[in-house]
PDB file of C-alpha atoms in Angstrom:
ATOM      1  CA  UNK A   1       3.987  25.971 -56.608  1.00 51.00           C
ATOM      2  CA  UNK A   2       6.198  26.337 -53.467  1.00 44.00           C
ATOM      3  CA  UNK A   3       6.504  23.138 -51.494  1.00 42.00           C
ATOM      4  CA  UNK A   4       7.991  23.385 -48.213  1.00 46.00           C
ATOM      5  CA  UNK A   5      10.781  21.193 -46.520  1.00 47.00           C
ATOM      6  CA  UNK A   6      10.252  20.631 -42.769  1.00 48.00           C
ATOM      7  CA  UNK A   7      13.947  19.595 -41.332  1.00 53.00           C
ATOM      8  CA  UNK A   8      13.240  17.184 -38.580  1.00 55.00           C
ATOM      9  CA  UNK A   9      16.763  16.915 -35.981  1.00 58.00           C
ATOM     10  CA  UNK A  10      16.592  13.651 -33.663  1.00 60.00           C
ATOM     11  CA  UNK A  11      18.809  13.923 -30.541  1.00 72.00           C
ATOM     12  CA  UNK A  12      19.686  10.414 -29.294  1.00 79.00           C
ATOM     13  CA  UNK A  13      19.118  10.190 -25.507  1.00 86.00           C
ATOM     14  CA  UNK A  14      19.125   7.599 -22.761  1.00 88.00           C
ATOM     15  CA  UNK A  15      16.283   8.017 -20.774  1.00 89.00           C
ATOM     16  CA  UNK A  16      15.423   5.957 -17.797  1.00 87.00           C
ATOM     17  CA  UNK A  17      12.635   5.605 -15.104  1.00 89.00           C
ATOM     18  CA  UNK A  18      13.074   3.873 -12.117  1.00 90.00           C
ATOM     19  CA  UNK A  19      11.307   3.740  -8.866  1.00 92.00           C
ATOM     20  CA  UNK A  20      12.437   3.270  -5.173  1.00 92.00           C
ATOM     21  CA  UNK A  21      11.073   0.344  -3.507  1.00 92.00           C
ATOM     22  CA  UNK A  22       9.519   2.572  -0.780  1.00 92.00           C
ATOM     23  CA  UNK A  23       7.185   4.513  -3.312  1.00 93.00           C
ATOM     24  CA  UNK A  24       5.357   0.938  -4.451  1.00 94.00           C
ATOM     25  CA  UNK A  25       5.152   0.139  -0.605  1.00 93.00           C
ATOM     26  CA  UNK A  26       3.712   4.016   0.070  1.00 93.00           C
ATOM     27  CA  UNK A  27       0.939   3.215  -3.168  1.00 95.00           C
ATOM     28  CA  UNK A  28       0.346  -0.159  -1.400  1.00 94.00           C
ATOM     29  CA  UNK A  29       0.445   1.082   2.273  1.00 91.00           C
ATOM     30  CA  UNK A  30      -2.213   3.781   1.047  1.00 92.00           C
ATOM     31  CA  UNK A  31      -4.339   1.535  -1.128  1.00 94.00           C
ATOM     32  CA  UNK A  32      -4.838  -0.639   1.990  1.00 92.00           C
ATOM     33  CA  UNK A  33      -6.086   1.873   4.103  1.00 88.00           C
ATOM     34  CA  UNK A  34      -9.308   1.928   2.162  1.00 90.00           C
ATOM     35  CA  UNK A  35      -9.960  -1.708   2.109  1.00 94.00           C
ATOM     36  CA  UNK A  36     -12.370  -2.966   5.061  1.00 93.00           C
ATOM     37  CA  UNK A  37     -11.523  -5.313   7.593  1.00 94.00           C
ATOM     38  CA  UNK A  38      -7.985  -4.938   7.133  1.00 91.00           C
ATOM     39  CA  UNK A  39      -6.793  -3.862  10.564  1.00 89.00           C
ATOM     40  CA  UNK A  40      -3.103  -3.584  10.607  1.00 86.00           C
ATOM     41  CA  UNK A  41      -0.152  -4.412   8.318  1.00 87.00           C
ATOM     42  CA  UNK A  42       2.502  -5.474  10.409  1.00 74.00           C
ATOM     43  CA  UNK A  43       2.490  -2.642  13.078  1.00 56.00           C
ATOM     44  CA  UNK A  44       0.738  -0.285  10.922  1.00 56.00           C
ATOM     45  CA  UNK A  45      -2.941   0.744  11.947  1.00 56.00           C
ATOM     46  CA  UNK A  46      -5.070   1.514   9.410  1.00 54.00           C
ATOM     47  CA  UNK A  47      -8.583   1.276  11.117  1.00 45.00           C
ATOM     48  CA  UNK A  48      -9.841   4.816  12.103  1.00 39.00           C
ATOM     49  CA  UNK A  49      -6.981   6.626  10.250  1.00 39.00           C
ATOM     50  CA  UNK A  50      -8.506  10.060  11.688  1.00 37.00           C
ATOM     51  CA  UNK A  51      -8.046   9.197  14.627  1.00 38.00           C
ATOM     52  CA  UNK A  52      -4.879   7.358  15.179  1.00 40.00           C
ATOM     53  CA  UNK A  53      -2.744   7.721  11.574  1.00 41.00           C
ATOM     54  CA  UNK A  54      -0.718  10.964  12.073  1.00 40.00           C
ATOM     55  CA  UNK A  55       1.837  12.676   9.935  1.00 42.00           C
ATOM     56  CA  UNK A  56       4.269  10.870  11.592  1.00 43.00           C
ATOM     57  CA  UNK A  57       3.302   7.757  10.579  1.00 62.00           C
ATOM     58  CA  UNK A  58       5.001   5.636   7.965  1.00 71.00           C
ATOM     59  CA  UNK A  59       2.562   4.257   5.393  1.00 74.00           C
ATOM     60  CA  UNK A  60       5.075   1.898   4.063  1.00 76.00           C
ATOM     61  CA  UNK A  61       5.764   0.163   7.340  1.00 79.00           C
ATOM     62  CA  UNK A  62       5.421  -3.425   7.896  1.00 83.00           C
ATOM     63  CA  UNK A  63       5.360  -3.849   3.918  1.00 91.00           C
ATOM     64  CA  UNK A  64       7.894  -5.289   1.878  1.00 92.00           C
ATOM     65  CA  UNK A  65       8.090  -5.150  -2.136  1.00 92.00           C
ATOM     66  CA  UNK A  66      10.885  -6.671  -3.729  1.00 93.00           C
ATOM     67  CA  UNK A  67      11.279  -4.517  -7.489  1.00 92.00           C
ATOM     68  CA  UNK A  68      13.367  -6.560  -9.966  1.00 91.00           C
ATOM     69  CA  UNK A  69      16.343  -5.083 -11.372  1.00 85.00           C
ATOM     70  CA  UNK A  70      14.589  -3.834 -14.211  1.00 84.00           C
ATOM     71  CA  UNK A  71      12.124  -2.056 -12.206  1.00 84.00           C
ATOM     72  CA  UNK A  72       9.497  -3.705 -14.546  1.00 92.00           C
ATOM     73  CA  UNK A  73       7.660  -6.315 -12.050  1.00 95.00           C
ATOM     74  CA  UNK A  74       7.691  -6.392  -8.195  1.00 96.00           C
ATOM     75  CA  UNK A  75       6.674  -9.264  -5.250  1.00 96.00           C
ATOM     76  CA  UNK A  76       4.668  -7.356  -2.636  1.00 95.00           C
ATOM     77  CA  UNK A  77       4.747  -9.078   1.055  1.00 94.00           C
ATOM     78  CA  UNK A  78       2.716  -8.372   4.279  1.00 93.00           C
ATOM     79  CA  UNK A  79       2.057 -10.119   7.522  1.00 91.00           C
ATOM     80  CA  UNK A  80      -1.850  -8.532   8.728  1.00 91.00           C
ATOM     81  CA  UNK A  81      -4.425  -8.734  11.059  1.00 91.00           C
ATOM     82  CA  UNK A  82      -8.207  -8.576   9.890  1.00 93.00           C
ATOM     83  CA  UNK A  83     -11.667  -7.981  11.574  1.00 93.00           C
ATOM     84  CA  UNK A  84     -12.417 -10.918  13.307  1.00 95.00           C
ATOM     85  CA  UNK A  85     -15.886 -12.322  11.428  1.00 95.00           C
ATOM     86  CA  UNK A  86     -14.880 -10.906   7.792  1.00 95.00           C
ATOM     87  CA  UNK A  87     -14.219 -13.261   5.025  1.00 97.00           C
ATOM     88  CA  UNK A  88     -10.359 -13.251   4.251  1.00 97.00           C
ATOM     89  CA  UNK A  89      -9.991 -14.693   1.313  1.00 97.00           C
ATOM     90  CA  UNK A  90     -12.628 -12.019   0.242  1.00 98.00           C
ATOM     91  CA  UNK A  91     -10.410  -9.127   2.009  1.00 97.00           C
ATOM     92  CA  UNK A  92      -7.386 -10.779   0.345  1.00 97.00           C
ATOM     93  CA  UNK A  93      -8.725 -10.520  -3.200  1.00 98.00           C
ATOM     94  CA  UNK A  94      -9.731  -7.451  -2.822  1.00 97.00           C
ATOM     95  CA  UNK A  95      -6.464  -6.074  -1.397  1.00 97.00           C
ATOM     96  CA  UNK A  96      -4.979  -8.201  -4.743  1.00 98.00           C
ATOM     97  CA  UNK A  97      -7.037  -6.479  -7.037  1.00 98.00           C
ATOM     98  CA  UNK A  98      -6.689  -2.643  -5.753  1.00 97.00           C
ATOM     99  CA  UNK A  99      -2.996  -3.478  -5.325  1.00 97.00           C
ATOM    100  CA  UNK A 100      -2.533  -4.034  -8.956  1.00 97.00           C
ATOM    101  CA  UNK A 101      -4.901  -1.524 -10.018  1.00 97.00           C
ATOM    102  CA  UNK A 102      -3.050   1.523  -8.011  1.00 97.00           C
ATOM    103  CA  UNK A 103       0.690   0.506  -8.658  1.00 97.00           C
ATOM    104  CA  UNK A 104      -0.112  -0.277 -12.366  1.00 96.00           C
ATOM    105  CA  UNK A 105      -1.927   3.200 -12.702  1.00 96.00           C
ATOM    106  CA  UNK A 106       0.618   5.514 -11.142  1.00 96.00           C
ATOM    107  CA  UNK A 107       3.322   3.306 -12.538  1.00 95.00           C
ATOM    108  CA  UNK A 108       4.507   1.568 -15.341  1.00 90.00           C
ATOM    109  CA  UNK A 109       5.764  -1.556 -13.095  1.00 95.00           C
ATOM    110  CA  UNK A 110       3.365  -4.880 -12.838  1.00 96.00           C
ATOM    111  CA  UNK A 111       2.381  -6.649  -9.889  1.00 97.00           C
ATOM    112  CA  UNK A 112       3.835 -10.400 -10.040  1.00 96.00           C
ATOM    113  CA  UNK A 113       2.771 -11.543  -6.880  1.00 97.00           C
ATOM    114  CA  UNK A 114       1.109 -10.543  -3.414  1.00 97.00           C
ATOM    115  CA  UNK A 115       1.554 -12.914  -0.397  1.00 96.00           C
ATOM    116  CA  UNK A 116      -0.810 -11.915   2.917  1.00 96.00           C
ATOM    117  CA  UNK A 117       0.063 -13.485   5.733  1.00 94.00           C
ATOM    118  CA  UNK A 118      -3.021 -13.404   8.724  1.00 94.00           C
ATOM    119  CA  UNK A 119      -1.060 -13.008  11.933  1.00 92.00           C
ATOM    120  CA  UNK A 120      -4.155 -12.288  13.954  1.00 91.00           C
ATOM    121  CA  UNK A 121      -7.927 -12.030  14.069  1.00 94.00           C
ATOM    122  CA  UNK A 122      -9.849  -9.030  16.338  1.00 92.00           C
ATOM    123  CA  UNK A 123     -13.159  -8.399  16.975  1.00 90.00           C
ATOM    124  CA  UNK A 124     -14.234  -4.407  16.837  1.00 84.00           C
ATOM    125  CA  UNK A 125     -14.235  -4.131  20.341  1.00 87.00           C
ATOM    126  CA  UNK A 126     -10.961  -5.999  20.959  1.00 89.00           C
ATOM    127  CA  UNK A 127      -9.300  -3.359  18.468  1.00 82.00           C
ATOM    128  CA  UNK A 128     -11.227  -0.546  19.411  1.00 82.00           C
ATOM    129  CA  UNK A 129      -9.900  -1.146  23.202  1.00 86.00           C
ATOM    130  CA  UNK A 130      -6.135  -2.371  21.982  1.00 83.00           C
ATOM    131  CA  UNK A 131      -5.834   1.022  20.250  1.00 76.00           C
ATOM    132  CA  UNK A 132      -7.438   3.434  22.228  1.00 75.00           C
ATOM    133  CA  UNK A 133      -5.699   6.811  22.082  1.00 70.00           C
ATOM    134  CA  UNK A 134      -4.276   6.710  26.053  1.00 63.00           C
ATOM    135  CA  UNK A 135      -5.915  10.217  26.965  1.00 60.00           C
ATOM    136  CA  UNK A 136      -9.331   8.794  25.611  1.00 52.00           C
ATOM    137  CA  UNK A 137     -10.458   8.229  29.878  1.00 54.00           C
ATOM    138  CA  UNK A 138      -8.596  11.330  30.704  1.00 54.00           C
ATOM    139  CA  UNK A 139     -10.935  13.734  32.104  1.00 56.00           C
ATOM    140  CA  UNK A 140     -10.450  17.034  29.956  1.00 48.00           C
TER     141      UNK A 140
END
């Protein structure tokens, strides 16, 4: 009976993965795009994205994430403004929950902590004519 002898090398390395700040604020920039009645973060319009998000447009502005050193947990921080009538608390945990679910599922790093901070209120019609494109009354 032959038995045979499998050799097995190891090769010690030091591997490391490690984010920049900017790619957990691009997965949180994008995740809040699909949540309703959030407006704006800080300068950045989400509402209507066909029509006024271009390529030019910086899905991470107006958000700040603060990664610990270990890249392992991060504080996410935003100043919005919802729909006027929504529930915000409701918008809030919902933003909370999709947050955490996106960054922990293209990521190994865990949400600690996301602080919302309402700077303003609109009604459809007060956004809709804030952020009109400015050839919209043009004649064409």
């Amino acid at each position: 009976m032959t038995t045979a002898t499998m050799t097995k090398q190891t090769t010690d390395t030091n591997n490391e993965l490690n984010y920049d700040e900017n790619v957990i604020a691009k997965i949180v920039g994008k995740t809040l795009m699909g949540i309703p009645g959030v407006l704006m973060v800080h300068g950045n319009v989400f509402e209507n994205l066909t029509d006024r998000f271009s390529n030019d447009d910086d899905p991470t502005k107006g958000i700040k994430v603060d990664l610990d050193a270990d890249n392992k947990t991060v504080d996410v921080d935003m100043d919005a403004t919802l729909e006027y009538g929504k529930n915000a608390p409701q918008i809030f945990n919902e933003a909370v929950t999709k947050i955490k679910a996106a960054v922990g599922s293209m990521t190994d790093v865990k949400v600690n902590a996301v602080k919302m901070t309402v700077k303003d209120l609109m009604t459809k019609a007060e956004w809709d004519a804030q952020n009109k494109p400015k050839d919209a009354d043009e004649p064409r």
